[in-house]
PDB file of C-alpha atoms and ligand atoms in Angstrom:
ATOM      1  CA  MET H   7       0.273   0.109  -0.081  1.00 46.00           C
ATOM      2  CA  ALA H   8       2.633   2.509   1.225  1.00 46.00           C
ATOM      3  CA  ILE H   9       4.451   1.918  -2.209  1.00 50.00           C
ATOM      4  CA  VAL H  10       0.995   2.853  -4.141  1.00 52.00           C
ATOM      5  CA  ALA H  11       0.605   5.784  -1.959  1.00 54.00           C
ATOM      6  CA  LYS H  12       4.182   7.102  -2.863  1.00 65.00           C
ATOM      7  CA  LEU H  13       3.481   6.818  -6.892  1.00 81.00           C
ATOM      8  CA  TYR H  14       2.478  10.335  -7.461  1.00 92.00           C
ATOM      9  CA  GLU H  15       3.963  12.234  -4.791  1.00 90.00           C
ATOM     10  CA  ASN H  16       4.748  15.548  -6.162  1.00 88.00           C
ATOM     11  CA  GLU H  17       4.015  14.442  -9.692  1.00 94.00           C
ATOM     12  CA  VAL H  18       1.949  17.197 -11.553  1.00 95.00           C
ATOM     13  CA  ALA H  19      -1.073  16.623 -12.662  1.00 97.00           C
ATOM     14  CA  ALA H  20      -2.409  18.631 -15.691  1.00 97.00           C
ATOM     15  CA  LEU H  21      -6.705  19.650 -14.424  1.00 97.00           C
ATOM     16  CA  ALA H  22      -8.604  20.124 -17.717  1.00 95.00           C
ATOM     17  CA  THR H  23     -10.984  22.334 -16.506  1.00 93.00           C
ATOM     18  CA  MET H  24     -12.596  26.001 -17.202  1.00 91.00           C
ATOM     19  CA  HIS H  25     -15.167  25.820 -14.642  1.00 92.00           C
ATOM     20  CA  GLY H  26     -13.180  25.690 -11.405  1.00 93.00           C
ATOM     21  CA  LYS H  27     -13.354  22.188 -10.666  1.00 95.00           C
ATOM     22  CA  GLU H  28     -10.135  22.434  -8.885  1.00 96.00           C
ATOM     23  CA  ARG H  29     -11.869  23.773  -5.912  1.00 96.00           C
ATOM     24  CA  VAL H  30     -13.227  20.021  -5.214  1.00 97.00           C
ATOM     25  CA  ILE H  31     -10.671  17.717  -7.167  1.00 97.00           C
ATOM     26  CA  ALA H  32      -7.254  19.483  -6.263  1.00 97.00           C
ATOM     27  CA  PRO H  33      -7.362  18.713  -2.539  1.00 96.00           C
ATOM     28  CA  LEU H  34      -8.580  15.484  -2.738  1.00 96.00           C
ATOM     29  CA  LEU H  35      -5.812  14.358  -5.433  1.00 96.00           C
ATOM     30  CA  GLN H  36      -3.255  15.942  -3.346  1.00 95.00           C
ATOM     31  CA  ARG H  37      -4.117  14.676   0.011  1.00 94.00           C
ATOM     32  CA  ALA H  38      -5.142  10.687  -1.085  1.00 94.00           C
ATOM     33  CA  LEU H  39      -1.974  10.802  -4.146  1.00 94.00           C
ATOM     34  CA  GLY H  40       0.259  13.237  -3.691  1.00 94.00           C
ATOM     35  CA  LEU H  41      -0.415  14.883  -7.130  1.00 96.00           C
ATOM     36  CA  ARG H  42       0.393  18.452  -7.732  1.00 95.00           C
ATOM     37  CA  VAL H  43      -2.780  19.577  -9.676  1.00 96.00           C
ATOM     38  CA  GLU H  44      -2.608  22.152 -11.873  1.00 96.00           C
ATOM     39  CA  VAL H  45      -5.352  23.638 -13.896  1.00 96.00           C
ATOM     40  CA  THR H  46      -4.270  23.815 -17.489  1.00 94.00           C
ATOM     41  CA  PRO H  47      -3.476  27.340 -18.592  1.00 90.00           C
ATOM     42  CA  GLY H  48      -5.501  28.541 -21.946  1.00 89.00           C
ATOM     43  CA  ILE H  49      -7.811  25.328 -22.273  1.00 89.00           C
ATOM     44  CA  ASP H  50     -10.689  25.299 -23.560  1.00 89.00           C
ATOM     45  CA  THR H  51     -12.777  22.705 -22.798  1.00 87.00           C
ATOM     46  CA  ASP H  52     -16.200  23.741 -24.139  1.00 86.00           C
ATOM     47  CA  ARG H  53     -15.242  22.844 -27.944  1.00 85.00           C
ATOM     48  CA  PHE H  54     -16.067  19.842 -26.445  1.00 86.00           C
ATOM     49  CA  GLY H  55     -19.447  20.262 -25.848  1.00 84.00           C
ATOM     50  CA  THR H  56     -21.406  22.465 -23.348  1.00 83.00           C
ATOM     51  CA  PHE H  57     -23.993  22.401 -20.783  1.00 80.00           C
ATOM     52  CA  SER H  58     -24.715  25.968 -21.798  1.00 77.00           C
ATOM     53  CA  HIS H  59     -26.398  24.982 -25.591  1.00 77.00           C
ATOM     54  CA  ASP H  60     -23.240  26.991 -27.607  1.00 76.00           C
ATOM     55  CA  ILE H  61     -22.268  23.183 -28.804  1.00 82.00           C
ATOM     56  CA  GLU H  62     -23.520  20.266 -28.271  1.00 80.00           C
ATOM     57  CA  ARG H  63     -20.915  17.152 -27.295  1.00 81.00           C
ATOM     58  CA  SER H  64     -20.278  14.787 -30.456  1.00 81.00           C
ATOM     59  CA  GLY H  65     -19.464  11.469 -28.657  1.00 87.00           C
ATOM     60  CA  SER H  66     -19.846   9.612 -25.115  1.00 92.00           C
ATOM     61  CA  GLN H  67     -18.905  11.143 -21.553  1.00 93.00           C
ATOM     62  CA  LEU H  68     -16.316   8.968 -21.325  1.00 96.00           C
ATOM     63  CA  ASP H  69     -15.177  10.200 -25.159  1.00 95.00           C
ATOM     64  CA  ALA H  70     -15.521  13.874 -23.909  1.00 94.00           C
ATOM     65  CA  ALA H  71     -12.991  13.461 -21.463  1.00 96.00           C
ATOM     66  CA  ARG H  72     -10.280  11.653 -22.904  1.00 96.00           C
ATOM     67  CA  ALA H  73     -10.937  14.506 -24.938  1.00 95.00           C
ATOM     68  CA  LYS H  74      -9.804  17.105 -22.803  1.00 96.00           C
ATOM     69  CA  ILE H  75      -7.317  14.718 -21.296  1.00 97.00           C
ATOM     70  CA  ALA H  76      -5.438  15.098 -24.299  1.00 96.00           C
ATOM     71  CA  ALA H  77      -5.870  18.466 -24.718  1.00 96.00           C
ATOM     72  CA  ALA H  78      -4.114  18.747 -21.183  1.00 96.00           C
ATOM     73  CA  PHE H  79      -1.795  16.892 -22.367  1.00 97.00           C
ATOM     74  CA  GLU H  80      -0.723  18.936 -25.469  1.00 96.00           C
ATOM     75  CA  ILE H  81      -0.524  21.926 -23.441  1.00 95.00           C
ATOM     76  CA  SER H  82       1.325  20.580 -20.485  1.00 95.00           C
ATOM     77  CA  PRO H  83       3.237  17.588 -22.307  1.00 94.00           C
ATOM     78  CA  GLY H  84       5.417  17.824 -19.053  1.00 93.00           C
ATOM     79  CA  ALA H  85       2.580  16.256 -16.932  1.00 96.00           C
ATOM     80  CA  ARG H  86       2.957  13.294 -15.540  1.00 96.00           C
ATOM     81  CA  VAL H  87      -0.611  12.713 -15.251  1.00 97.00           C
ATOM     82  CA  ALA H  88      -4.013  14.930 -16.491  1.00 98.00           C
ATOM     83  CA  VAL H  89      -7.500  14.846 -15.118  1.00 98.00           C
ATOM     84  CA  ALA H  90     -10.614  15.741 -16.165  1.00 97.00           C
ATOM     85  CA  SER H  91     -14.434  15.349 -15.320  1.00 96.00           C
ATOM     86  CA  GLU H  92     -17.941  15.655 -17.804  1.00 95.00           C
ATOM     87  CA  GLY H  93     -21.080  14.925 -16.376  1.00 94.00           C
ATOM     88  CA  SER H  94     -24.158  13.956 -18.240  1.00 93.00           C
ATOM     89  CA  PHE H  95     -28.187  14.904 -17.054  1.00 91.00           C
ATOM     90  CA  GLY H  96     -31.168  13.604 -17.733  1.00 87.00           C
ATOM     91  CA  PRO H  97     -34.579  11.993 -17.153  1.00 88.00           C
ATOM     92  CA  HIS H  98     -33.887   9.055 -15.226  1.00 88.00           C
ATOM     93  CA  PRO H  99     -34.549   5.401 -17.059  1.00 87.00           C
ATOM     94  CA  GLN H 100     -37.144   3.856 -14.581  1.00 89.00           C
ATOM     95  CA  ILE H 101     -38.234   6.718 -12.565  1.00 88.00           C
ATOM     96  CA  PRO H 102     -40.610   9.542 -14.623  1.00 87.00           C
ATOM     97  CA  PHE H 103     -40.334  13.042 -13.288  1.00 85.00           C
ATOM     98  CA  VAL H 104     -36.950  12.444 -11.456  1.00 89.00           C
ATOM     99  CA  ALA H 105     -33.325  13.645 -12.786  1.00 90.00           C
ATOM    100  CA  LEU H 106     -30.424  11.615 -12.963  1.00 93.00           C
ATOM    101  CA  ALA H 107     -26.897  12.350 -12.801  1.00 94.00           C
ATOM    102  CA  ARG H 108     -23.919  10.735 -14.051  1.00 95.00           C
ATOM    103  CA  GLU H 109     -20.550  12.518 -13.346  1.00 97.00           C
ATOM    104  CA  ILE H 110     -16.922  10.757 -13.833  1.00 97.00           C
ATOM    105  CA  VAL H 111     -13.862  12.119 -12.947  1.00 98.00           C
ATOM    106  CA  VAL H 112     -10.939  10.425 -15.227  1.00 98.00           C
ATOM    107  CA  LEU H 113      -7.434  10.359 -14.363  1.00 98.00           C
ATOM    108  CA  LYS H 114      -4.674   9.290 -17.147  1.00 98.00           C
ATOM    109  CA  ASP H 115      -1.080   8.087 -16.619  1.00 97.00           C
ATOM    110  CA  GLN H 116       1.053   8.630 -19.433  1.00 95.00           C
ATOM    111  CA  LEU H 117       3.865   6.709 -18.436  1.00 93.00           C
ATOM    112  CA  ASN H 118       2.607   3.866 -17.628  1.00 91.00           C
ATOM    113  CA  GLY H 119      -0.937   3.972 -19.598  1.00 93.00           C
ATOM    114  CA  LEU H 120      -3.033   3.572 -16.517  1.00 94.00           C
ATOM    115  CA  GLU H 121      -6.823   5.004 -16.764  1.00 96.00           C
ATOM    116  CA  LEU H 122      -8.816   5.356 -13.901  1.00 96.00           C
ATOM    117  CA  ILE H 123     -12.502   6.244 -13.897  1.00 97.00           C
ATOM    118  CA  GLY H 124     -14.329   8.032 -11.011  1.00 97.00           C
ATOM    119  CA  ASN H 125     -17.992   7.444 -11.074  1.00 96.00           C
ATOM    120  CA  TYR H 126     -21.142   9.240  -9.617  1.00 96.00           C
ATOM    121  CA  ALA H 127     -24.727   8.062 -10.730  1.00 94.00           C
ATOM    122  CA  GLY H 128     -27.333   9.199  -9.063  1.00 93.00           C
ATOM    123  CA  MET H 129     -30.598  11.212  -8.180  1.00 92.00           C
ATOM    124  CA  ASP H 130     -28.398  14.017  -6.187  1.00 91.00           C
ATOM    125  CA  THR H 131     -28.850  16.982  -9.294  1.00 92.00           C
ATOM    126  CA  ASN H 132     -31.110  20.257  -9.780  1.00 93.00           C
ATOM    127  CA  PHE H 133     -31.132  19.329 -13.472  1.00 92.00           C
ATOM    128  CA  SER H 134     -34.857  21.336 -14.355  1.00 92.00           C
ATOM    129  CA  HIS H 135     -36.355  23.850 -16.791  1.00 94.00           C
ATOM    130  CA  VAL H 136     -39.036  25.458 -17.179  1.00 96.00           C
ATOM    131  CA  VAL H 137     -40.730  27.379 -20.378  1.00 96.00           C
ATOM    132  CA  VAL H 138     -42.297  30.787 -18.934  1.00 97.00           C
ATOM    133  CA  LYS H 139     -44.708  33.337 -20.472  1.00 96.00           C
ATOM    134  CA  ASP H 140     -43.669  36.029 -17.828  1.00 97.00           C
ATOM    135  CA  VAL H 141     -41.469  37.096 -15.754  1.00 97.00           C
ATOM    136  CA  ALA H 142     -42.870  36.305 -12.300  1.00 97.00           C
ATOM    137  CA  SER H 143     -42.944  32.663 -13.354  1.00 97.00           C
ATOM    138  CA  ALA H 144     -39.337  32.836 -13.932  1.00 97.00           C
ATOM    139  CA  ILE H 145     -38.516  34.489 -10.815  1.00 97.00           C
ATOM    140  CA  ALA H 146     -40.224  31.518  -8.887  1.00 98.00           C
ATOM    141  CA  PHE H 147     -38.657  29.147 -10.750  1.00 97.00           C
ATOM    142  CA  ALA H 148     -34.850  31.003 -10.002  1.00 97.00           C
ATOM    143  CA  LYS H 149     -36.257  31.233  -6.479  1.00 97.00           C
ATOM    144  CA  ARG H 150     -36.755  27.488  -5.937  1.00 96.00           C
ATOM    145  CA  ALA H 151     -33.347  26.906  -8.016  1.00 96.00           C
ATOM    146  CA  GLY H 152     -31.253  28.759  -5.268  1.00 96.00           C
ATOM    147  CA  PHE H 153     -30.806  31.735  -7.507  1.00 97.00           C
ATOM    148  CA  PRO H 154     -28.150  33.198  -7.474  1.00 96.00           C
ATOM    149  CA  ARG H 155     -25.775  31.074  -5.651  1.00 95.00           C
ATOM    150  CA  GLN H 156     -27.211  28.644  -8.194  1.00 97.00           C
ATOM    151  CA  GLY H 157     -26.916  29.952 -11.903  1.00 97.00           C
ATOM    152  CA  VAL H 158     -29.558  30.172 -14.352  1.00 97.00           C
ATOM    153  CA  ILE H 159     -29.712  30.549 -18.013  1.00 96.00           C
ATOM    154  CA  VAL H 160     -32.643  31.969 -20.029  1.00 97.00           C
ATOM    155  CA  ALA H 161     -33.400  30.751 -23.642  1.00 96.00           C
ATOM    156  CA  GLY H 162     -35.801  30.621 -26.631  1.00 95.00           C
ATOM    157  CA  CYS H 163     -37.425  28.074 -27.349  1.00 93.00           C
ATOM    158  CA  VAL H 164     -39.509  26.436 -29.928  1.00 91.00           C
ATOM    159  CA  ASP H 165     -42.137  23.645 -28.578  1.00 88.00           C
ATOM    160  CA  GLN H 166     -40.753  23.410 -24.961  1.00 85.00           C
ATOM    161  CA  LYS H 167     -37.380  22.614 -26.256  1.00 87.00           C
ATOM    162  CA  PRO H 168     -34.150  24.952 -26.412  1.00 87.00           C
ATOM    163  CA  ALA H 169     -33.728  27.010 -28.818  1.00 91.00           C
ATOM    164  CA  PRO H 170     -30.325  29.226 -28.206  1.00 91.00           C
ATOM    165  CA  GLU H 171     -30.497  30.437 -31.871  1.00 91.00           C
ATOM    166  CA  ARG H 172     -32.852  32.548 -30.896  1.00 92.00           C
ATOM    167  CA  ALA H 173     -31.605  33.965 -27.638  1.00 93.00           C
ATOM    168  CA  LEU H 174     -29.162  32.668 -25.042  1.00 95.00           C
ATOM    169  CA  PHE H 175     -28.454  34.451 -21.563  1.00 96.00           C
ATOM    170  CA  LYS H 176     -25.868  32.528 -19.829  1.00 92.00           C
ATOM    171  CA  ASP H 177     -23.810  34.548 -16.601  1.00 90.00           C
ATOM    172  CA  ILE H 178     -26.418  36.306 -15.287  1.00 96.00           C
ATOM    173  CA  GLY H 179     -25.294  37.671 -12.003  1.00 93.00           C
ATOM    174  CA  ASP H 180     -28.400  39.228 -10.270  1.00 97.00           C
ATOM    175  CA  TRP H 181     -31.930  39.310 -10.321  1.00 97.00           C
ATOM    176  CA  ILE H 182     -31.917  42.708 -12.353  1.00 97.00           C
ATOM    177  CA  ASP H 183     -30.319  40.539 -15.104  1.00 97.00           C
ATOM    178  CA  LEU H 184     -32.102  37.902 -15.110  1.00 98.00           C
ATOM    179  CA  GLU H 185     -35.510  40.447 -15.491  1.00 97.00           C
ATOM    180  CA  SER H 186     -34.310  42.190 -18.023  1.00 97.00           C
ATOM    181  CA  ALA H 187     -33.379  38.552 -19.551  1.00 97.00           C
ATOM    182  CA  VAL H 188     -36.298  36.900 -19.736  1.00 97.00           C
ATOM    183  CA  ALA H 189     -38.190  40.040 -20.268  1.00 97.00           C
ATOM    184  CA  THR H 190     -36.298  40.676 -23.834  1.00 97.00           C
ATOM    185  CA  VAL H 191     -36.419  36.955 -24.543  1.00 97.00           C
ATOM    186  CA  ILE H 192     -40.407  37.119 -23.866  1.00 96.00           C
ATOM    187  CA  ILE H 193     -41.282  40.222 -25.623  1.00 96.00           C
ATOM    188  CA  THR H 194     -39.645  38.901 -29.147  1.00 94.00           C
ATOM    189  CA  TRP H 195     -40.482  35.268 -28.729  1.00 93.00           C
ATOM    190  CA  GLY H 196     -43.551  34.991 -26.681  1.00 94.00           C
ATOM    191  CA  ALA H 197     -42.524  32.823 -24.647  1.00 96.00           C
ATOM    192  CA  ALA H 198     -38.574  32.041 -22.503  1.00 97.00           C
ATOM    193  CA  LEU H 199     -36.946  28.863 -21.308  1.00 96.00           C
ATOM    194  CA  VAL H 200     -35.378  29.404 -17.972  1.00 97.00           C
ATOM    195  CA  GLU H 201     -32.785  26.516 -16.908  1.00 95.00           C
ATOM    196  CA  THR H 202     -30.059  25.673 -14.413  1.00 96.00           C
ATOM    197  CA  ASP H 203     -26.779  26.119 -15.042  1.00 95.00           C
ATOM    198  CA  MET H 204     -25.400  22.512 -14.824  1.00 94.00           C
ATOM    199  CA  ARG H 205     -21.940  24.249 -15.585  1.00 94.00           C
ATOM    200  CA  ALA H 206     -19.766  23.233 -12.194  1.00 94.00           C
ATOM    201  CA  HIS H 207     -18.511  27.053 -11.043  1.00 94.00           C
ATOM    202  CA  ARG H 208     -22.466  28.002 -11.549  1.00 95.00           C
ATOM    203  CA  ASN H 209     -23.571  24.836  -9.901  1.00 96.00           C
ATOM    204  CA  PRO H 210     -22.834  24.153  -6.032  1.00 96.00           C
ATOM    205  CA  THR H 211     -25.239  20.681  -6.469  1.00 96.00           C
ATOM    206  CA  ARG H 212     -22.824  19.514  -9.123  1.00 96.00           C
ATOM    207  CA  MET H 213     -19.636  20.797  -7.565  1.00 96.00           C
ATOM    208  CA  ARG H 214     -20.780  18.122  -4.995  1.00 96.00           C
ATOM    209  CA  THR H 215     -21.507  15.196  -6.687  1.00 96.00           C
ATOM    210  CA  ILE H 216     -18.084  15.898  -8.863  1.00 97.00           C
ATOM    211  CA  LYS H 217     -16.363  15.298  -5.536  1.00 97.00           C
ATOM    212  CA  ARG H 218     -17.829  12.121  -4.622  1.00 97.00           C
ATOM    213  CA  ALA H 219     -16.508  10.642  -8.609  1.00 98.00           C
ATOM    214  CA  THR H 220     -13.364  11.972  -7.324  1.00 98.00           C
ATOM    215  CA  PHE H 221     -13.515  10.113  -4.161  1.00 98.00           C
ATOM    216  CA  ASP H 222     -14.628   7.086  -6.407  1.00 97.00           C
ATOM    217  CA  LEU H 223     -11.346   7.891  -8.051  1.00 97.00           C
ATOM    218  CA  VAL H 224      -9.255   7.335  -4.864  1.00 97.00           C
ATOM    219  CA  ARG H 225     -11.096   4.340  -4.145  1.00 96.00           C
ATOM    220  CA  LEU H 226     -10.335   2.797  -7.407  1.00 96.00           C
ATOM    221  CA  PHE H 227      -6.315   4.111  -7.157  1.00 95.00           C
ATOM    222  CA  ARG H 228      -6.391   2.605  -3.232  1.00 94.00           C
ATOM    223  CA  SER H 229      -7.587  -0.907  -4.461  1.00 95.00           C
ATOM    224  CA  PRO H 230      -4.160  -2.080  -6.192  1.00 94.00           C
ATOM    225  CA  CYS H 231      -4.074  -5.263  -8.423  1.00 96.00           C
ATOM    226  CA  PRO H 232      -2.680  -8.595  -6.410  1.00 96.00           C
ATOM    227  CA  GLY H 233      -0.094  -9.410  -9.273  1.00 95.00           C
ATOM    228  CA  CYS H 234       1.520  -6.329  -9.879  1.00 94.00           C
ATOM    229  CA  GLN H 235       0.265  -3.548  -7.477  1.00 93.00           C
ATOM    230  CA  ARG H 236      -0.859  -0.976 -10.032  1.00 93.00           C
ATOM    231  CA  PRO H 237      -3.728   0.730  -9.141  1.00 94.00           C
ATOM    232  CA  GLY H 238      -7.553   0.536 -10.235  1.00 94.00           C
ATOM    233  CA  PHE H 239      -8.016  -3.199  -9.770  1.00 96.00           C
ATOM    234  CA  THR H 240     -12.016  -3.142  -9.938  1.00 94.00           C
ATOM    235  CA  ILE H 241     -15.173  -5.413 -11.335  1.00 94.00           C
ATOM    236  CA  THR H 242     -14.434  -5.518 -15.032  1.00 93.00           C
ATOM    237  CA  GLN H 243     -17.321  -8.428 -16.215  1.00 96.00           C
ATOM    238  CA  ARG H 244     -20.742  -9.130 -14.387  1.00 97.00           C
ATOM    239  CA  LEU H 245     -21.323 -13.144 -15.403  1.00 97.00           C
ATOM    240  CA  PHE H 246     -24.959 -14.110 -15.232  1.00 97.00           C
ATOM    241  CA  GLY H 247     -26.289 -18.066 -15.053  1.00 96.00           C
ATOM    242  CA  LEU H 248     -26.622 -18.963 -11.500  1.00 97.00           C
ATOM    243  CA  PRO H 249     -27.725 -22.610 -11.753  1.00 96.00           C
ATOM    244  CA  CYS H 250     -31.553 -22.738 -10.896  1.00 96.00           C
ATOM    245  CA  SER H 251     -32.232 -24.398  -7.952  1.00 96.00           C
ATOM    246  CA  TRP H 252     -35.412 -26.488  -9.449  1.00 95.00           C
ATOM    247  CA  CYS H 253     -33.437 -27.664 -13.043  1.00 95.00           C
ATOM    248  CA  GLY H 254     -30.228 -26.907 -12.599  1.00 95.00           C
ATOM    249  CA  GLY H 255     -29.957 -25.062 -15.841  1.00 95.00           C
ATOM    250  CA  PRO H 256     -28.239 -20.978 -16.191  1.00 96.00           C
ATOM    251  CA  THR H 257     -30.730 -18.136 -15.259  1.00 96.00           C
ATOM    252  CA  THR H 258     -30.779 -14.699 -15.777  1.00 95.00           C
ATOM    253  CA  ALA H 259     -29.357 -14.407 -11.723  1.00 96.00           C
ATOM    254  CA  LEU H 260     -25.910 -13.226 -11.360  1.00 97.00           C
ATOM    255  CA  LYS H 261     -23.202 -16.185 -10.909  1.00 97.00           C
ATOM    256  CA  ALA H 262     -19.649 -14.148  -9.971  1.00 97.00           C
ATOM    257  CA  THR H 263     -17.996 -10.692 -10.466  1.00 97.00           C
ATOM    258  CA  VAL H 264     -14.621 -10.543 -12.023  1.00 97.00           C
ATOM    259  CA  TYR H 265     -12.164  -8.398 -11.133  1.00 96.00           C
ATOM    260  CA  SER H 266      -9.283  -8.097 -13.463  1.00 95.00           C
ATOM    261  CA  CYS H 267      -6.017  -5.761 -14.368  1.00 94.00           C
ATOM    262  CA  GLU H 268      -5.288  -3.867 -17.324  1.00 89.00           C
ATOM    263  CA  GLY H 269      -1.319  -3.805 -16.453  1.00 90.00           C
ATOM    264  CA  CYS H 270      -0.320  -7.419 -15.845  1.00 93.00           C
ATOM    265  CA  GLY H 271      -3.861  -9.603 -16.793  1.00 93.00           C
ATOM    266  CA  PHE H 272      -4.465 -10.838 -13.335  1.00 96.00           C
ATOM    267  CA  ARG H 273      -7.740 -12.030 -13.045  1.00 96.00           C
ATOM    268  CA  ASP H 274     -10.124 -12.922 -10.096  1.00 96.00           C
ATOM    269  CA  GLU H 275     -13.390 -14.432 -10.180  1.00 96.00           C
ATOM    270  CA  ARG H 276     -15.387 -14.054  -7.365  1.00 96.00           C
ATOM    271  CA  LEU H 277     -18.579 -16.522  -7.225  1.00 96.00           C
ATOM    272  CA  VAL H 278     -22.174 -15.149  -5.255  1.00 96.00           C
ATOM    273  CA  LYS H 279     -22.699 -16.590  -2.114  1.00 96.00           C
ATOM    274  CA  ALA H 280     -25.665 -18.260  -3.146  1.00 95.00           C
ATOM    275  CA  ALA H 281     -24.996 -21.340  -4.916  1.00 95.00           C
ATOM    276  CA  THR H 282     -28.522 -21.695  -6.737  1.00 96.00           C
ATOM    277  CA  ALA H 283     -30.758 -19.587  -8.096  1.00 96.00           C
ATOM    278  CA  ASP H 284     -34.852 -18.799  -7.284  1.00 95.00           C
ATOM    279  CA  PRO H 285     -36.302 -20.387 -10.082  1.00 94.00           C
ATOM    280  CA  GLY H 286     -38.699 -17.213 -10.596  1.00 94.00           C
ATOM    281  CA  GLN H 287     -35.296 -16.210 -12.429  1.00 95.00           C
ATOM    282  CA  CYS H 288     -35.000 -19.378 -14.951  1.00 94.00           C
ATOM    283  CA  GLU H 289     -36.614 -18.976 -18.124  1.00 93.00           C
ATOM    284  CA  GLU H 290     -36.921 -22.755 -18.223  1.00 93.00           C
ATOM    285  CA  CYS H 291     -38.894 -23.411 -14.921  1.00 93.00           C
ATOM    286  CA  ASN H 292     -40.996 -19.842 -15.187  1.00 84.00           C
ATOM    287  CA  PRO H 293     -41.273 -18.690 -18.785  1.00 68.00           C
TER     288      PRO H 293
HETATM  289 ZN1   ZN P  29      -1.585  -6.383 -12.610  1.00 86.66          ZN
HETATM  290 ZN1   ZN P  30     -35.283 -23.955 -13.621  1.00 86.66          ZN
END
């Protein structure tokens, strides 16, 4: 463990952020990994997609984080490590009217190729919006959201969907600016879309979930491979097909979780405690 903990003592980590994420990421990585986190100067992470409707993200969440990391290494080639985070927000796949947040914090070591992905997924998010036809409704929404500590964005809309090409007001600092932005959009287009700003520096809730994903990254770092001590020994596969307690055939129930190391290929298949599965999960016995 001691060897792992010292791996990054005084190494520089380039952090790809324009939105103040160093506030939560830097102290944790410094304390737990020994990394000296430095924000990559002049990096433009917005070109990989924004939450303020300027630029849509083209690939996956992980693609975007990796692209930010590549950009950070380009600007700071001397850094051994680069770190980036990326969020995604949307309707919960199972629970109606509930929003789901996913946050990843990715660390890449360009010396040994190590990549660690810290995760947060949960309902701790204030991702929401409202379409308004009067200023008072916009004010009410902003109050509920916690404005001005929590930022809001005002945009034009078409059929309840954001239409930033019509109008887009970000970085609204106070109530006067908010009222004037909403009034401007309503006068021109009849309605305005007001939404919570999901950019980290304007969203304390999001900052908290980025911190949680960073904790997860630290947890991964502290999980070394039993074979070669490389950090990041974690679950890479789940095997299903636990035998049915009636017919003995494979069911849809979990049989084992597989831990593996990307460095040396060490593999550890950990069987679940149960030897057989409920026939309810068997396609033969309970079709
Ligand atoms: Zn290994
Ligand atoms: Zn069966």
